[in-house]
mmCIF file of C-alpha atoms and ligand atoms in Angstrom:
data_model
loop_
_atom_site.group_PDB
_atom_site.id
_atom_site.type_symbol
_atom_site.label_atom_id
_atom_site.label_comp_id
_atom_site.label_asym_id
_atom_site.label_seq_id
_atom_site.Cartn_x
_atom_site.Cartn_y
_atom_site.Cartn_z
ATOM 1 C CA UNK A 1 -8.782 12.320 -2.190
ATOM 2 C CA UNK A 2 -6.466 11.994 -5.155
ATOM 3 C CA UNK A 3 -4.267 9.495 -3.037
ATOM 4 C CA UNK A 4 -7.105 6.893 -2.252
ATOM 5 C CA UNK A 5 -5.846 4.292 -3.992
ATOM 6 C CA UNK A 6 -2.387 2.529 -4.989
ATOM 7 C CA UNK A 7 -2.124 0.847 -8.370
ATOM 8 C CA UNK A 8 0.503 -1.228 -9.481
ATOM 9 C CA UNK A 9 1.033 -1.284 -13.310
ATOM 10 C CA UNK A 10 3.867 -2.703 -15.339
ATOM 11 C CA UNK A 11 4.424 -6.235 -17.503
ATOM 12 C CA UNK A 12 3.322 -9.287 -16.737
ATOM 13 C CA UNK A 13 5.675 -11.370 -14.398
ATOM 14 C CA UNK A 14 7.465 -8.081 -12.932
ATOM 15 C CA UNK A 15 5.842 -8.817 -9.314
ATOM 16 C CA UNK A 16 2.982 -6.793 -9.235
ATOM 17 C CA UNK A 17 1.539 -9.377 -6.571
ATOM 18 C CA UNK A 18 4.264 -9.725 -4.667
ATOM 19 C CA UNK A 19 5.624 -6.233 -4.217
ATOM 20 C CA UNK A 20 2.006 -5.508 -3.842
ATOM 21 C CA UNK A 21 0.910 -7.853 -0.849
ATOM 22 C CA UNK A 22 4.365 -6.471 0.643
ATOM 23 C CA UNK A 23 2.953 -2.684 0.176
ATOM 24 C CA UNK A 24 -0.208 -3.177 1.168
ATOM 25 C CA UNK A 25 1.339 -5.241 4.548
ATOM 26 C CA UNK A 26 3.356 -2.175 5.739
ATOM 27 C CA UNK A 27 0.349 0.568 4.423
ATOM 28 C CA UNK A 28 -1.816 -1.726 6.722
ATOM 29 C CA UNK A 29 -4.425 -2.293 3.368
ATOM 30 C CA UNK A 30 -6.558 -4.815 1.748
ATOM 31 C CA UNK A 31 -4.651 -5.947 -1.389
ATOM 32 C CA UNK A 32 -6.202 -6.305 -4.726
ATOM 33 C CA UNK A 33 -5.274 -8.464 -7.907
ATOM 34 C CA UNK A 34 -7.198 -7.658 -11.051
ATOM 35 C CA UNK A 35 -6.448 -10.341 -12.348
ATOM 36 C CA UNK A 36 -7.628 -12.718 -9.105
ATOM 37 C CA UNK A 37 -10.746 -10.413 -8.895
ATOM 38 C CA UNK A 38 -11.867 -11.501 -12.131
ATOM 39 C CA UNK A 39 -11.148 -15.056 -11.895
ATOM 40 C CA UNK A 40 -13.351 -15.205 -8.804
ATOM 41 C CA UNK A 41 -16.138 -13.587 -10.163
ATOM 42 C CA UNK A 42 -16.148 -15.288 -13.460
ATOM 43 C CA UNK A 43 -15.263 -19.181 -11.585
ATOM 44 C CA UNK A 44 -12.068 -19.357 -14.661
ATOM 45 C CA UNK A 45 -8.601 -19.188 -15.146
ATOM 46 C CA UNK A 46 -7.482 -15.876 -16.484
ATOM 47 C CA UNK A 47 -6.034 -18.415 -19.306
ATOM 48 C CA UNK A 48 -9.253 -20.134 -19.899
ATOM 49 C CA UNK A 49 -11.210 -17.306 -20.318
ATOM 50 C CA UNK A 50 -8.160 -15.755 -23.181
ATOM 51 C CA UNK A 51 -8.352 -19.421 -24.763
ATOM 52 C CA UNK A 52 -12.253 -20.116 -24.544
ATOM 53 C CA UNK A 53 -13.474 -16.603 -24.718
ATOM 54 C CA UNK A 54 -11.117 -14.321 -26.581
ATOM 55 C CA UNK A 55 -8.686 -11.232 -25.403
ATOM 56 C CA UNK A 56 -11.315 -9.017 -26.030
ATOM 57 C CA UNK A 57 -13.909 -10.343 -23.730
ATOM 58 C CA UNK A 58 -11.154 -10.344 -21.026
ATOM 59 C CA UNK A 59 -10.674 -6.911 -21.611
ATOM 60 C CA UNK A 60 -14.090 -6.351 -21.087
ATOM 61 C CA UNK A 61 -14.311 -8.135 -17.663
ATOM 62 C CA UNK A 62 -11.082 -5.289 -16.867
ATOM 63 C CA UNK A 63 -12.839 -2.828 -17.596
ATOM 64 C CA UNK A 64 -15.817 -3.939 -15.400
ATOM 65 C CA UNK A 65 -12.946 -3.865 -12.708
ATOM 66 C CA UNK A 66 -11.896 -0.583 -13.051
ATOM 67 C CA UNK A 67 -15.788 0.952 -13.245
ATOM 68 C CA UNK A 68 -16.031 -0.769 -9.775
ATOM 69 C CA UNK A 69 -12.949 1.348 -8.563
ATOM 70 C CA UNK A 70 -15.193 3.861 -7.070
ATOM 71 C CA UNK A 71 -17.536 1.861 -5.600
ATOM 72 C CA UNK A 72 -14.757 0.641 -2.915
ATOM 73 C CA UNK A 73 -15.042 2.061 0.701
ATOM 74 C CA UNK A 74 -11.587 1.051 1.647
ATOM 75 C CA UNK A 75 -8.404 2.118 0.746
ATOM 76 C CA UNK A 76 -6.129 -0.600 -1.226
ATOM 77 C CA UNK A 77 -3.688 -1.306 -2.630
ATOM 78 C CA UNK A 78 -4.302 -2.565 -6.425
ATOM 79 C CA UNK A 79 -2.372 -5.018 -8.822
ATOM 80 C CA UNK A 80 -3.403 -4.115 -12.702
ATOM 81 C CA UNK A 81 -3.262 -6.466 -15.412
ATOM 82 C CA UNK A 82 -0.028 -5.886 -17.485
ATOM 83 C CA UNK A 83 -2.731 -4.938 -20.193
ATOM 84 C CA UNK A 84 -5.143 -3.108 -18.202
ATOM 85 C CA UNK A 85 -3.425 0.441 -18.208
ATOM 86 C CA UNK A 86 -4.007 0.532 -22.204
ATOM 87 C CA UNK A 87 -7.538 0.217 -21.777
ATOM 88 C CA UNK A 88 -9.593 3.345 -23.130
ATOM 89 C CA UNK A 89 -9.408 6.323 -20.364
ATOM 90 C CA UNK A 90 -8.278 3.664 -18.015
ATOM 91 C CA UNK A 91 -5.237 5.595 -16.722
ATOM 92 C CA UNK A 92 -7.395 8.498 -16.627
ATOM 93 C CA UNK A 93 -9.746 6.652 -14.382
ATOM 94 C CA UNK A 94 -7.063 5.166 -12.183
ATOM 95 C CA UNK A 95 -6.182 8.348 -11.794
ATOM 96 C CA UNK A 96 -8.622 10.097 -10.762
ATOM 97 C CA UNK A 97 -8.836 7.185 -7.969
ATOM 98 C CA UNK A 98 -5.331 7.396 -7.138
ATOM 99 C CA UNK A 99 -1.532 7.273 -7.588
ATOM 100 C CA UNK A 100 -0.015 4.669 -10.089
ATOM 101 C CA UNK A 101 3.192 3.106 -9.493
ATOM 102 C CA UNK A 102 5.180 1.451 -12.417
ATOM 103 C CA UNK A 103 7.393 -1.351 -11.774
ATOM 104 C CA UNK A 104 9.709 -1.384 -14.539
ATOM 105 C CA UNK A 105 12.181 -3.806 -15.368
ATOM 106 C CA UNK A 106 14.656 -5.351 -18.820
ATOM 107 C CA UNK A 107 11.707 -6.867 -20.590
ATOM 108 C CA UNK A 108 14.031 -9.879 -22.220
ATOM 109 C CA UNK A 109 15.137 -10.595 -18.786
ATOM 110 C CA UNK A 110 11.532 -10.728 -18.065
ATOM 111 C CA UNK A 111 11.000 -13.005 -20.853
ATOM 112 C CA UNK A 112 13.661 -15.596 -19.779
ATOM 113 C CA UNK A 113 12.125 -15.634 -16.242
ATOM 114 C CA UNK A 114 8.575 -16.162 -16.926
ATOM 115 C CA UNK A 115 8.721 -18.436 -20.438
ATOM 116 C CA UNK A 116 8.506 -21.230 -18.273
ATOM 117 C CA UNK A 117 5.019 -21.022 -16.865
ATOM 118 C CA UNK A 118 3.074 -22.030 -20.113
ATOM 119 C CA UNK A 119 -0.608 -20.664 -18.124
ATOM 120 C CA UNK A 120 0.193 -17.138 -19.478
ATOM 121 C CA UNK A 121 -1.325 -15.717 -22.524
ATOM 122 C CA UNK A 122 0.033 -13.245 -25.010
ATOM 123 C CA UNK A 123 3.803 -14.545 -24.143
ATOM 124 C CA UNK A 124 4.483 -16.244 -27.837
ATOM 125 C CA UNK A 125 8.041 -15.551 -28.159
ATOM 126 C CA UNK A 126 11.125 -12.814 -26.737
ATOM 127 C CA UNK A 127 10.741 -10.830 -29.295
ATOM 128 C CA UNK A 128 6.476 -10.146 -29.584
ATOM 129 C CA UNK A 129 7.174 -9.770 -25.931
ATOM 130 C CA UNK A 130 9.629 -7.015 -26.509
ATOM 131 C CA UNK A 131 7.871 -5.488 -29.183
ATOM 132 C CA UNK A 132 4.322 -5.674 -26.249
ATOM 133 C CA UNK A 133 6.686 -3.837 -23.726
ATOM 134 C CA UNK A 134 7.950 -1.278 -26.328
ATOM 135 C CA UNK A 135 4.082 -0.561 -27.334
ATOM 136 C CA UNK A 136 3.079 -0.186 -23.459
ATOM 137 C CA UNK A 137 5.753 1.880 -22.088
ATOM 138 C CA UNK A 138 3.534 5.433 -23.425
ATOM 139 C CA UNK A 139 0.536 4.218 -21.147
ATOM 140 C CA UNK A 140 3.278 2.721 -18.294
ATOM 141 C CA UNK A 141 5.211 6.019 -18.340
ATOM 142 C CA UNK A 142 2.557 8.243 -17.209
ATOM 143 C CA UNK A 143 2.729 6.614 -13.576
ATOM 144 C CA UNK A 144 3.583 8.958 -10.903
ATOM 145 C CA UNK A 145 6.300 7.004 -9.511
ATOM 146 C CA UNK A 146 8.689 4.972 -11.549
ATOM 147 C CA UNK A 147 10.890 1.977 -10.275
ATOM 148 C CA UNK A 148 13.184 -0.381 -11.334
ATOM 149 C CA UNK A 149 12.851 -4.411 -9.596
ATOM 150 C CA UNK A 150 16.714 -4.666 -9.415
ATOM 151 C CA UNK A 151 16.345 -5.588 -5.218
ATOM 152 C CA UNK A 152 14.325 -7.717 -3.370
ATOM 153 C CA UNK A 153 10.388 -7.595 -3.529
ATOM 154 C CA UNK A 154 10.642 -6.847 0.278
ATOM 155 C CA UNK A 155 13.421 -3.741 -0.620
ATOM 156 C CA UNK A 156 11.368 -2.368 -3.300
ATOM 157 C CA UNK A 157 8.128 -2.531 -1.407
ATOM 158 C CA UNK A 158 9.943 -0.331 1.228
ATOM 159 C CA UNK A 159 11.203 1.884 -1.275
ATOM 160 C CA UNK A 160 7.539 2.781 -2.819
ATOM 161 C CA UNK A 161 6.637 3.006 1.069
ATOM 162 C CA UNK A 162 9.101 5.921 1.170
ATOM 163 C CA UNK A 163 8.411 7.648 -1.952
ATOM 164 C CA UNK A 164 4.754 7.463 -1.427
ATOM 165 C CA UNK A 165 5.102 9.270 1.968
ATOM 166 C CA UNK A 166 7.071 11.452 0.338
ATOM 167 C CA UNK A 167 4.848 12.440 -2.845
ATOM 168 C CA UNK A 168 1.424 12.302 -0.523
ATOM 169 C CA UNK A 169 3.105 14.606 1.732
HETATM 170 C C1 S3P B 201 -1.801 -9.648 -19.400
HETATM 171 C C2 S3P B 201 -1.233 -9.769 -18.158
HETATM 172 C C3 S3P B 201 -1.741 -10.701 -17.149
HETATM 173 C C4 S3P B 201 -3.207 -11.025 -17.383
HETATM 174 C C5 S3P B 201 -3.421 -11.453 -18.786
HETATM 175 C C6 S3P B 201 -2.996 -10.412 -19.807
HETATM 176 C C7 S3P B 201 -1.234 -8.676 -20.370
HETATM 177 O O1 S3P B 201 -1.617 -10.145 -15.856
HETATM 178 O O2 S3P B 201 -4.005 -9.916 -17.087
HETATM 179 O O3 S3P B 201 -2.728 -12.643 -18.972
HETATM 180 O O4 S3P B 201 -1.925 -8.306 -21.336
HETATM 181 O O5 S3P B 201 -0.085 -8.241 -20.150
HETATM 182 P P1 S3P B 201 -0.220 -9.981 -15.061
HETATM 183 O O6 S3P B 201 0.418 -8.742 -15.585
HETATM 184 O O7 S3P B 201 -0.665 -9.830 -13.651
HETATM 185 O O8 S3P B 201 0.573 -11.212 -15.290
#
């Protein structure tokens, strides 16, 4: 069914997790982090694996992820990777699995509230970050549902509730 599963896609530090675990809660799922998925199965730190292993084998390890999509029996609810969507034919893949969601936000606002956790790769300075956002948003914009984190994780989490009923229906 086109609607299997929920993917949440968007930059890193917008509250894919949270707004997630809060989605999956009232959709009665199992939750899923790519990023916590691969940390378990590889036994590393998403940033030890960028700083002893290079982007590119971390990329691999998503794309791994996302070839296991089918594979699933239950229904979930999925947090992507900021990066993951601009994987080759991964949105067409996540797709075919599901809906995606995009949780959108002012990327410089962004900035200022995540700068502070040093463990994150790829998050040199406001304006790379900016630039990153700018070079996503063609692979972020072809979500089917679009929204902005200006409320509470707990708000927006019953907002995508809503709309989802409303697009499956
Ligand atoms: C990345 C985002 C991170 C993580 C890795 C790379 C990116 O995930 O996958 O650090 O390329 O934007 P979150 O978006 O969950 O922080």
């Amino acid at each position: 069914m086109k609607h299997e599963q929920v993917f949440l896609i968007g930059m890193m530090g917008i509250g894919k997790t949270t707004v997630g675990q809060l989605l999956a809660q009232k959709m009665n799922r199992l939750f899923i982090d790519s990023d916590i998925y691969i940390e378990e199965t590889t036994g590393m730190s998403v940033s030890q694996i960028f700083s002893s292993l290079g982007e590119a084998y971390f990329r691999n390890l998503e794309n791994i992820f996302l070839n296991s999509l089918p594979h699933y029996q239950h229904k979930l609810v999925i947090a992507c990777g900021g990066g993951l969507p601009t994987l080759p034919n991964a949105l067409e893949r996540m797709k075919k699995n599901g809906t995606l969601i995009f949780l959108d936000g002012d990327p410089r606002v962004l900035f200022s509230r995540i700068q502070q956790n040093g463990e994150r790769p790829l998050l040199s300075n406001e304006e790379a970050f900016v630039t990153l956002y700018k070079e996503r948003l063609i692979f972020y914009h072809q979500a089917d549902i679009r929204i902005d984190i200006s409320h509470t994780p707990e708000e927006t989490a019953t907002a995508l509730y809503l709309r989802l009923q409303e697009l499956w229906s």
